[in-house]
Amino acid sequence: YSLPGYLNFLNSGVLRQVTGHADANIQCRSEPFPVTANFSNLLSSTASIIIAIAFAFIPASFIAFVVMEETDKSKHLQMISGVGTFAYWFSNFIWDLLNFCVPGLLCVLVIRIWSINQLLGSALSAFF
């Protein structure tokens, strides 16, 4: 919509300059085509793909903690201090699960707000 509006503004200025009338104006009206079902499905599918790509970054962010633990040797330090293997891995699992729930629930909320039908209803199980 910005290009026709800009051209209308530009041509109105040229008209005012050529005619010498300060109130000379060109009116422009833009009426877009109605959104078809196919176009709506295309937009929703594109949004679904973009959201799926964004979901790939959520688990990738947890790798930073694993790399940090490897470089700092914090797991080794905890094992030497007497923390059991089950307690260590279970606490890591709970921490990762809690950290994943926040962005996961926010994404589901955004999908619900935008009404992306490809990711709602029976397709919602694709998240979990």
Coordinates of C-alpha atoms in Angstrom, one line a residue:
Y1 CA 0.0 0.0 0.0
S2 CA 2.9 2.4 0.5
L3 CA 4.0 2.6 -3.1
P4 CA 0.6 3.7 -4.5
G5 CA 0.2 6.1 -1.6
Y6 CA 3.7 7.6 -2.2
L7 CA 3.1 8.0 -6.0
N8 CA -0.3 9.7 -5.2
F9 CA 1.4 12.1 -2.8
L10 CA 4.2 12.8 -5.4
N11 CA 1.8 13.3 -8.3
S12 CA -0.4 15.6 -6.1
G13 CA 2.6 17.7 -5.4
V14 CA 3.4 17.9 -9.1
L15 CA -0.2 18.8 -9.9
R16 CA -0.2 21.6 -7.3
Q17 CA 3.1 23.0 -8.8
V18 CA 1.9 22.9 -12.4
T19 CA -1.6 24.3 -11.8
G20 CA -0.5 26.8 -9.1
H21 CA -3.6 25.9 -7.0
A22 CA -2.7 25.0 -3.4
D23 CA -5.9 23.0 -3.0
A24 CA -5.4 20.8 -6.1
N25 CA -5.3 17.1 -5.1
I26 CA -5.4 13.7 -6.7
Q27 CA -7.4 11.1 -4.8
C28 CA -6.3 7.5 -4.8
R29 CA -8.2 4.5 -3.6
S30 CA -6.8 1.0 -3.1
E31 CA -9.0 -2.0 -2.7
P32 CA -7.1 -5.3 -2.4
F33 CA -8.4 -8.5 -3.7
P34 CA -10.3 -10.6 -1.2
V35 CA -8.3 -13.3 0.6
T36 CA -9.1 -16.7 -0.9
A37 CA -9.0 -20.0 1.0
N38 CA -5.8 -21.1 -0.9
F39 CA -4.0 -17.9 0.0
S40 CA -5.0 -18.1 3.6
N41 CA -3.7 -21.7 3.7
L42 CA -0.5 -20.6 2.1
L43 CA 0.0 -17.9 4.7
S44 CA -0.8 -20.3 7.6
S45 CA 1.6 -22.9 6.2
T46 CA 4.3 -20.4 5.8
A47 CA 3.8 -19.3 9.4
S48 CA 3.9 -22.9 10.5
I49 CA 7.2 -23.5 8.8
I50 CA 8.7 -20.4 10.4
I51 CA 7.5 -21.4 13.8
A52 CA 8.9 -24.9 13.3
I53 CA 12.3 -23.5 12.4
A54 CA 12.1 -21.3 15.5
F55 CA 11.4 -24.3 17.6
A56 CA 14.7 -25.8 16.6
F57 CA 16.5 -23.0 18.4
I58 CA 14.9 -23.8 21.8
P59 CA 16.7 -27.1 22.3
A60 CA 19.8 -25.7 20.7
S61 CA 20.0 -23.1 23.5
F62 CA 20.3 -25.9 26.1
I63 CA 23.5 -27.2 24.5
A64 CA 25.3 -24.1 25.8
F65 CA 24.9 -25.4 29.4
V66 CA 26.3 -28.8 28.4
V67 CA 29.3 -27.3 26.8
M68 CA 29.8 -25.0 29.8
E69 CA 29.6 -28.0 32.1
E70 CA 32.2 -29.8 30.0
T71 CA 34.7 -26.9 30.1
D72 CA 34.2 -26.1 33.8
K73 CA 34.2 -29.8 34.8
S74 CA 31.2 -29.1 37.1
K75 CA 29.8 -32.6 36.6
H76 CA 33.1 -34.1 37.7
L77 CA 33.2 -31.8 40.7
Q78 CA 29.7 -32.8 41.7
M79 CA 30.4 -36.5 41.3
I80 CA 33.5 -36.1 43.5
S81 CA 31.5 -34.2 46.1
G82 CA 29.1 -37.2 46.4
V83 CA 26.2 -36.3 44.2
G84 CA 24.7 -39.5 42.8
T85 CA 24.4 -40.1 39.1
F86 CA 20.6 -40.4 39.2
A87 CA 20.3 -37.2 41.3
Y88 CA 22.6 -35.3 38.9
W89 CA 20.8 -36.4 35.7
F90 CA 17.3 -36.1 37.2
S91 CA 17.9 -32.5 38.4
N92 CA 19.3 -31.6 35.0
F93 CA 16.2 -33.1 33.4
I94 CA 13.9 -31.2 35.6
W95 CA 15.8 -27.9 35.1
D96 CA 15.7 -28.4 31.3
L97 CA 12.1 -29.3 31.4
L98 CA 11.2 -26.1 33.4
N99 CA 13.3 -24.0 31.0
F100 CA 11.6 -25.5 28.0
C101 CA 8.1 -25.0 29.4
V102 CA 8.3 -21.2 29.3
P103 CA 9.1 -20.7 25.6
G104 CA 7.0 -23.7 24.7
L105 CA 3.9 -22.3 26.4
L106 CA 4.6 -18.9 24.9
C107 CA 4.7 -20.4 21.4
V108 CA 1.5 -22.2 21.9
L109 CA -0.1 -19.0 23.2
V110 CA 1.1 -17.1 20.1
I111 CA -0.2 -19.8 17.8
R112 CA -3.6 -19.6 19.6
I113 CA -3.7 -15.8 19.4
W114 CA -2.8 -15.8 15.6
S115 CA -5.2 -18.8 15.0
I116 CA -2.8 -20.8 12.9
N117 CA -5.2 -23.7 12.1
Q118 CA -2.4 -26.0 10.9
L119 CA -1.0 -26.1 14.4
L120 CA -4.3 -26.1 16.4
G121 CA -6.9 -28.7 17.3
S122 CA -5.8 -32.3 16.4
A123 CA -2.5 -30.9 15.0
L124 CA -1.6 -29.5 18.5
S125 CA -0.2 -32.9 19.4
A126 CA 2.7 -32.2 17.1
F127 CA 4.1 -30.0 19.8
F128 CA 4.2 -32.6 22.5

